[in-house]
């Protein structure tokens, strides 16, 4: 069998046992898009309008639900309607980072009840494996998936070297719930000790810090192109925020649609080149 990076999304979907990972890969294949749009805006009307506009071009929407100032539970109902209408999954970018007991409460309860609507969420590995036990006690019965932040896109990130390797080891030990990573590169075989043989593993790599027109922002963000991310670094999903909806939250839907189509096309072309499918 070819290395994971050379396999198609459909081939990889068939081997996934976690329901969220399988659904994401199947959606990517069905819609021919590896674009995830990150919708970081503060008004629910802007949030829902942008998602309705980009919906046809994405496999996944990434949310920071706690930045919505006028949040109420109807936002979640509308988000779920849009997810069904446009056939995409939902990823709340919560970046959990506490002890198991606390993260289980933050994931299941509070104002947002993230586990009840978000197919995928993520966590920093910094507390060690107990963060996965806490989150999986809530997420596994619901068929959810977890991504570990193995690397970050920001200048001066501390998530490098042995920290990244330990994150991959933690994921390997929790294959039922950890479906992959937020990272800048493929993680196949990372962190294997000399006496360990290379396992047959397929972790998804979702990658933020993607932009076609800028190299970064004024607060340490760094951008690479879809081609660098998918073709050169072997990542599976490109996560794009401001590159799609701009700095102006009220951006004209036509302009947002054009950018979503553009990132979708670039991401898909890079994938086709990677696996050797002619366009
Ligand atoms: O390393 C990271 C991890 C994440 S999840 N770097 C990131 O930028 N992110 C998130 O991706 C960040 O929280 C934001 O929601 C999105 C990038 O947004 P953009 O507007 O810079 O594309």
Tab-separated table of C-alpha atoms and ligand atoms in Angstrom:
chain	number	residue	atom	x	y	z
A	1	UNK	CA	0.000	0.000	0.000
A	2	UNK	CA	1.280	3.477	-0.874
A	3	UNK	CA	2.176	5.833	1.989
A	4	UNK	CA	-0.834	7.566	3.504
A	5	UNK	CA	0.011	10.877	1.824
A	6	UNK	CA	-0.238	9.170	-1.591
A	7	UNK	CA	-3.645	7.600	-0.930
A	8	UNK	CA	-6.911	9.241	-1.967
A	9	UNK	CA	-9.323	10.611	0.600
A	10	UNK	CA	-11.774	7.844	-0.393
A	11	UNK	CA	-9.211	5.089	0.235
A	12	UNK	CA	-8.433	6.592	3.596
A	13	UNK	CA	-12.098	7.048	4.554
A	14	UNK	CA	-12.736	3.342	4.148
A	15	UNK	CA	-10.136	2.484	6.809
A	16	UNK	CA	-11.229	4.935	9.508
A	17	UNK	CA	-12.965	3.540	12.557
A	18	UNK	CA	-13.741	6.869	14.249
A	19	UNK	CA	-17.103	8.141	12.880
A	20	UNK	CA	-16.043	11.814	12.725
A	21	UNK	CA	-12.822	11.017	10.837
A	22	UNK	CA	-14.668	8.792	8.375
A	23	UNK	CA	-17.405	11.378	7.820
A	24	UNK	CA	-14.857	14.140	7.232
A	25	UNK	CA	-12.903	12.146	4.647
A	26	UNK	CA	-16.116	11.056	2.911
A	27	UNK	CA	-17.326	14.664	2.781
A	28	UNK	CA	-13.999	15.821	1.317
A	29	UNK	CA	-14.248	13.181	-1.399
A	30	UNK	CA	-17.958	13.731	-2.128
A	31	UNK	CA	-17.672	17.524	-2.389
A	32	UNK	CA	-14.147	17.539	-3.825
A	33	UNK	CA	-12.950	20.078	-1.302
A	34	UNK	CA	-10.297	20.016	1.418
A	35	UNK	CA	-11.128	23.573	2.497
A	36	UNK	CA	-12.169	24.363	6.072
A	37	UNK	CA	-13.250	27.952	6.615
A	38	UNK	CA	-12.580	29.463	10.042
A	39	UNK	CA	-15.315	31.975	10.857
A	40	UNK	CA	-13.951	34.278	13.560
A	41	UNK	CA	-16.543	37.057	13.681
A	42	UNK	CA	-18.436	38.567	16.605
A	43	UNK	CA	-22.025	38.975	15.364
A	44	UNK	CA	-24.290	35.997	14.772
A	45	UNK	CA	-25.745	37.519	11.597
A	46	UNK	CA	-22.248	37.848	10.057
A	47	UNK	CA	-21.307	34.373	11.289
A	48	UNK	CA	-24.346	32.690	9.726
A	49	UNK	CA	-24.211	34.694	6.489
A	50	UNK	CA	-20.551	33.847	5.863
A	51	UNK	CA	-21.195	30.151	6.549
A	52	UNK	CA	-24.207	30.088	4.214
A	53	UNK	CA	-22.045	31.700	1.521
A	54	UNK	CA	-19.015	29.397	1.836
A	55	UNK	CA	-21.058	26.258	2.606
A	56	UNK	CA	-20.963	24.774	-0.918
A	57	UNK	CA	-17.146	25.010	-1.053
A	58	UNK	CA	-16.139	23.546	2.316
A	59	UNK	CA	-15.850	20.165	3.993
A	60	UNK	CA	-15.716	21.652	7.474
A	61	UNK	CA	-16.507	24.910	9.245
A	62	UNK	CA	-14.298	25.941	12.152
A	63	UNK	CA	-15.862	28.025	14.902
A	64	UNK	CA	-14.776	30.016	17.954
A	65	UNK	CA	-18.258	30.142	19.382
A	66	UNK	CA	-17.144	32.148	22.429
A	67	UNK	CA	-16.349	35.239	20.329
A	68	UNK	CA	-19.989	35.687	19.259
A	69	UNK	CA	-21.253	38.641	21.332
A	70	UNK	CA	-24.969	38.096	20.729
A	71	UNK	CA	-24.795	34.316	21.185
A	72	UNK	CA	-27.894	32.351	22.112
A	73	UNK	CA	-28.707	28.710	21.490
A	74	UNK	CA	-30.520	29.518	18.228
A	75	UNK	CA	-27.067	30.104	16.668
A	76	UNK	CA	-26.341	26.415	17.132
A	77	UNK	CA	-29.708	25.408	15.618
A	78	UNK	CA	-28.998	27.585	12.555
A	79	UNK	CA	-25.440	26.256	12.305
A	80	UNK	CA	-26.748	22.680	12.311
A	81	UNK	CA	-29.313	23.573	9.635
A	82	UNK	CA	-26.528	25.014	7.472
A	83	UNK	CA	-24.407	21.912	8.090
A	84	UNK	CA	-27.264	19.747	6.755
A	85	UNK	CA	-28.117	22.132	3.895
A	86	UNK	CA	-24.560	22.364	2.561
A	87	UNK	CA	-23.180	18.997	3.737
A	88	UNK	CA	-20.237	20.021	5.925
A	89	UNK	CA	-18.997	19.044	9.388
A	90	UNK	CA	-18.472	21.352	12.376
A	91	UNK	CA	-15.207	21.873	14.294
A	92	UNK	CA	-15.286	24.014	17.433
A	93	UNK	CA	-11.696	25.226	17.866
A	94	UNK	CA	-11.884	25.185	21.677
A	95	UNK	CA	-8.208	24.336	22.341
A	96	UNK	CA	-8.874	22.625	25.672
A	97	UNK	CA	-5.832	22.720	27.973
A	98	UNK	CA	-6.843	21.727	31.534
A	99	UNK	CA	-7.107	18.661	33.776
A	100	UNK	CA	-9.371	15.819	32.665
A	101	UNK	CA	-12.233	16.608	35.048
A	102	UNK	CA	-12.359	20.269	34.037
A	103	UNK	CA	-12.179	19.688	30.288
A	104	UNK	CA	-14.952	17.081	30.495
A	105	UNK	CA	-17.186	19.756	32.051
A	106	UNK	CA	-16.099	22.443	29.584
A	107	UNK	CA	-16.803	20.080	26.677
A	108	UNK	CA	-20.195	18.771	27.836
A	109	UNK	CA	-21.700	21.656	29.790
A	110	UNK	CA	-21.740	25.422	30.307
A	111	UNK	CA	-23.331	27.866	27.887
A	112	UNK	CA	-22.070	26.148	24.739
A	113	UNK	CA	-22.434	22.367	25.313
A	114	UNK	CA	-19.825	21.886	22.589
A	115	UNK	CA	-19.932	18.089	22.497
A	116	UNK	CA	-23.629	18.101	21.592
A	117	UNK	CA	-23.079	19.824	18.227
A	118	UNK	CA	-19.381	19.867	17.269
A	119	UNK	CA	-18.223	16.778	15.356
A	120	UNK	CA	-14.572	17.614	15.986
A	121	UNK	CA	-12.760	19.635	18.625
A	122	UNK	CA	-9.133	20.106	19.644
A	123	UNK	CA	-6.861	20.154	22.675
A	124	UNK	CA	-3.368	21.203	23.637
A	125	UNK	CA	-1.327	18.178	24.728
A	126	UNK	CA	0.371	20.216	27.471
A	127	UNK	CA	-1.443	18.544	30.439
A	128	UNK	CA	-0.475	15.037	29.227
A	129	UNK	CA	-2.709	12.021	28.411
A	130	UNK	CA	-5.303	12.818	31.111
A	131	UNK	CA	-6.737	15.567	28.899
A	132	UNK	CA	-7.629	12.883	26.348
A	133	UNK	CA	-9.244	10.643	29.002
A	134	UNK	CA	-11.378	13.555	30.202
A	135	UNK	CA	-12.535	14.600	26.753
A	136	UNK	CA	-13.031	11.058	25.447
A	137	UNK	CA	-15.357	10.208	28.355
A	138	UNK	CA	-17.731	12.766	26.818
A	139	UNK	CA	-16.869	12.561	23.114
A	140	UNK	CA	-16.520	8.836	22.369
A	141	UNK	CA	-20.141	7.926	23.249
A	142	UNK	CA	-21.259	10.681	20.858
A	143	UNK	CA	-19.010	9.547	17.996
A	144	UNK	CA	-16.863	12.698	18.148
A	145	UNK	CA	-13.213	13.141	17.159
A	146	UNK	CA	-10.313	15.024	18.751
A	147	UNK	CA	-7.331	16.779	17.163
A	148	UNK	CA	-4.190	17.461	19.202
A	149	UNK	CA	-2.278	20.690	18.576
A	150	UNK	CA	1.107	19.184	17.695
A	151	UNK	CA	2.457	22.360	16.057
A	152	UNK	CA	1.232	25.933	15.696
A	153	UNK	CA	1.385	28.450	12.876
A	154	UNK	CA	2.595	31.358	14.983
A	155	UNK	CA	6.064	32.889	15.134
A	156	UNK	CA	8.039	31.538	18.110
A	157	UNK	CA	5.661	28.629	18.797
A	158	UNK	CA	6.907	26.348	21.609
A	159	UNK	CA	5.161	23.312	20.065
A	160	UNK	CA	8.231	21.877	18.332
A	161	UNK	CA	10.694	18.978	18.671
A	162	UNK	CA	10.072	16.636	21.583
A	163	UNK	CA	6.762	18.370	22.436
A	164	UNK	CA	5.440	17.537	18.973
A	165	UNK	CA	6.781	13.978	19.263
A	166	UNK	CA	5.052	13.455	22.614
A	167	UNK	CA	1.807	14.766	21.132
A	168	UNK	CA	1.986	12.107	18.418
A	169	UNK	CA	2.721	9.384	20.987
A	170	UNK	CA	-0.311	10.489	22.989
A	171	UNK	CA	-2.439	10.295	19.854
A	172	UNK	CA	-1.122	6.819	18.981
A	173	UNK	CA	-2.165	5.561	22.411
A	174	UNK	CA	-5.720	6.891	21.942
A	175	UNK	CA	-6.669	5.956	18.407
A	176	UNK	CA	-10.380	5.552	19.152
A	177	UNK	CA	-10.803	9.269	19.830
A	178	UNK	CA	-7.736	11.150	18.533
A	179	UNK	CA	-8.201	11.403	14.773
A	180	UNK	CA	-5.250	13.621	13.983
A	181	UNK	CA	-3.505	16.903	14.523
A	182	UNK	CA	-3.515	20.589	14.058
A	183	UNK	CA	-0.035	20.826	12.602
A	184	UNK	CA	2.083	22.268	9.822
A	185	UNK	CA	3.353	18.925	8.429
A	186	UNK	CA	2.394	15.253	8.159
A	187	UNK	CA	3.127	13.394	11.381
A	188	UNK	CA	3.466	9.823	10.054
A	189	UNK	CA	6.040	7.975	12.127
A	190	UNK	CA	6.965	11.037	14.226
A	191	UNK	CA	8.117	10.179	17.755
A	192	UNK	CA	8.692	6.462	17.131
A	193	UNK	CA	11.417	5.055	19.376
A	194	UNK	CA	14.237	2.986	17.848
A	195	UNK	CA	12.727	-0.302	18.987
A	196	UNK	CA	9.255	0.568	17.661
A	197	UNK	CA	8.243	-0.459	14.175
A	198	UNK	CA	6.318	1.935	12.001
A	199	UNK	CA	2.625	1.335	12.727
A	200	UNK	CA	-0.064	1.298	10.063
A	201	UNK	CA	-1.535	4.646	11.054
A	202	UNK	CA	-3.514	7.364	9.354
A	203	UNK	CA	-3.792	10.610	11.263
A	204	UNK	CA	-5.506	13.552	9.606
A	205	UNK	CA	-3.520	16.777	9.510
A	206	UNK	CA	-5.548	19.990	9.518
A	207	UNK	CA	-3.482	23.088	8.905
A	208	UNK	CA	-4.152	26.730	9.735
A	209	UNK	CA	-1.923	29.593	8.714
A	210	UNK	CA	-2.993	29.469	5.052
A	211	UNK	CA	-3.153	32.548	2.840
A	212	UNK	CA	-2.626	33.341	-0.812
A	213	UNK	CA	-2.268	37.118	-0.571
A	214	UNK	CA	-0.466	37.757	2.730
A	215	UNK	CA	2.557	36.254	4.490
A	216	UNK	CA	1.228	36.980	7.975
A	217	UNK	CA	-0.593	39.469	10.203
A	218	UNK	CA	0.535	42.012	12.798
A	219	UNK	CA	0.105	39.532	15.667
A	220	UNK	CA	2.482	36.699	14.800
A	221	UNK	CA	0.338	34.682	12.405
A	222	UNK	CA	2.325	33.168	9.492
A	223	UNK	CA	0.750	32.100	6.200
A	224	UNK	CA	1.749	29.512	3.625
A	225	UNK	CA	-0.031	28.746	0.377
A	226	UNK	CA	-2.371	25.749	-0.124
A	227	UNK	CA	0.265	24.266	-2.435
A	228	UNK	CA	3.006	24.468	0.211
A	229	UNK	CA	0.692	23.036	2.852
A	230	UNK	CA	-0.948	20.190	0.903
A	231	UNK	CA	1.653	19.240	-1.696
A	232	UNK	CA	4.968	20.013	0.000
A	233	UNK	CA	4.026	19.366	3.652
A	234	UNK	CA	1.460	16.597	3.021
A	235	UNK	CA	-1.351	18.127	5.089
A	236	UNK	CA	-4.957	17.057	4.479
A	237	UNK	CA	-7.192	20.057	5.165
A	238	UNK	CA	-6.431	23.751	4.714
A	239	UNK	CA	-7.961	26.055	7.329
A	240	UNK	CA	-8.532	29.571	6.031
A	241	UNK	CA	-10.087	32.472	7.932
A	242	UNK	CA	-9.420	36.061	6.918
A	243	UNK	CA	-8.130	34.972	3.520
A	244	UNK	CA	-11.734	34.084	2.689
A	245	UNK	CA	-13.878	36.662	4.464
A	246	UNK	CA	-11.369	39.524	4.710
A	247	UNK	CA	-10.906	41.932	7.593
A	248	UNK	CA	-14.350	43.371	7.124
A	249	UNK	CA	-16.890	41.097	8.806
A	250	UNK	CA	-19.654	42.505	6.649
A	251	UNK	CA	-17.812	41.543	3.459
A	252	UNK	CA	-19.909	41.315	0.337
A	253	UNK	CA	-21.082	37.693	-0.122
A	254	UNK	CA	-19.953	37.720	-3.758
A	255	UNK	CA	-16.383	38.569	-2.711
A	256	UNK	CA	-16.472	35.885	-0.004
A	257	UNK	CA	-17.776	33.316	-2.506
A	258	UNK	CA	-15.005	34.153	-4.984
A	259	UNK	CA	-12.334	33.637	-2.318
A	260	UNK	CA	-13.878	30.380	-1.060
A	261	UNK	CA	-13.947	29.037	-4.632
A	262	UNK	CA	-10.354	30.148	-5.129
A	263	UNK	CA	-9.031	28.424	-1.980
A	264	UNK	CA	-11.098	25.303	-2.728
A	265	UNK	CA	-9.611	25.095	-6.228
A	266	UNK	CA	-6.033	25.641	-5.003
A	267	UNK	CA	-6.338	23.090	-2.200
A	268	UNK	CA	-7.886	20.471	-4.486
A	269	UNK	CA	-5.329	20.976	-7.240
A	270	UNK	CA	-2.481	20.503	-4.738
A	271	UNK	CA	-4.107	17.285	-3.469
A	272	UNK	CA	-4.593	15.904	-6.983
A	273	UNK	CA	-0.971	16.595	-7.743
A	274	UNK	CA	0.090	14.912	-4.505
A	275	UNK	CA	-1.765	11.663	-5.150
A	276	UNK	CA	-1.083	11.720	-8.901
A	277	UNK	CA	-4.610	12.255	-10.211
A	278	UNK	CA	-4.771	14.383	-13.335
A	279	UNK	CA	-7.292	17.219	-13.090
B	1	LIG	O1	-1.586	27.038	15.046
B	1	LIG	C1	-2.713	27.481	14.870
B	1	LIG	C2	-3.851	26.780	15.299
B	1	LIG	C3	-5.094	27.289	15.012
B	1	LIG	S1	-6.458	26.282	15.358
B	1	LIG	N1	-2.890	28.661	14.210
B	1	LIG	C4	-4.133	29.185	13.957
B	1	LIG	O2	-4.221	30.241	13.323
B	1	LIG	N2	-5.266	28.517	14.397
B	1	LIG	C5	-6.623	29.075	14.162
B	1	LIG	O3	-6.849	29.165	12.761
B	1	LIG	C6	-6.858	30.468	14.737
B	1	LIG	O4	-7.429	30.387	16.026
B	1	LIG	C7	-7.835	31.085	13.740
B	1	LIG	O5	-9.162	30.770	14.111
B	1	LIG	C8	-7.534	30.378	12.427
B	1	LIG	C9	-6.667	31.175	11.444
B	1	LIG	O6	-7.327	32.328	11.015
B	1	LIG	P1	-6.729	33.267	9.861
B	1	LIG	O7	-7.711	34.382	9.777
B	1	LIG	O8	-5.359	33.703	10.277
B	1	LIG	O9	-6.707	32.409	8.607
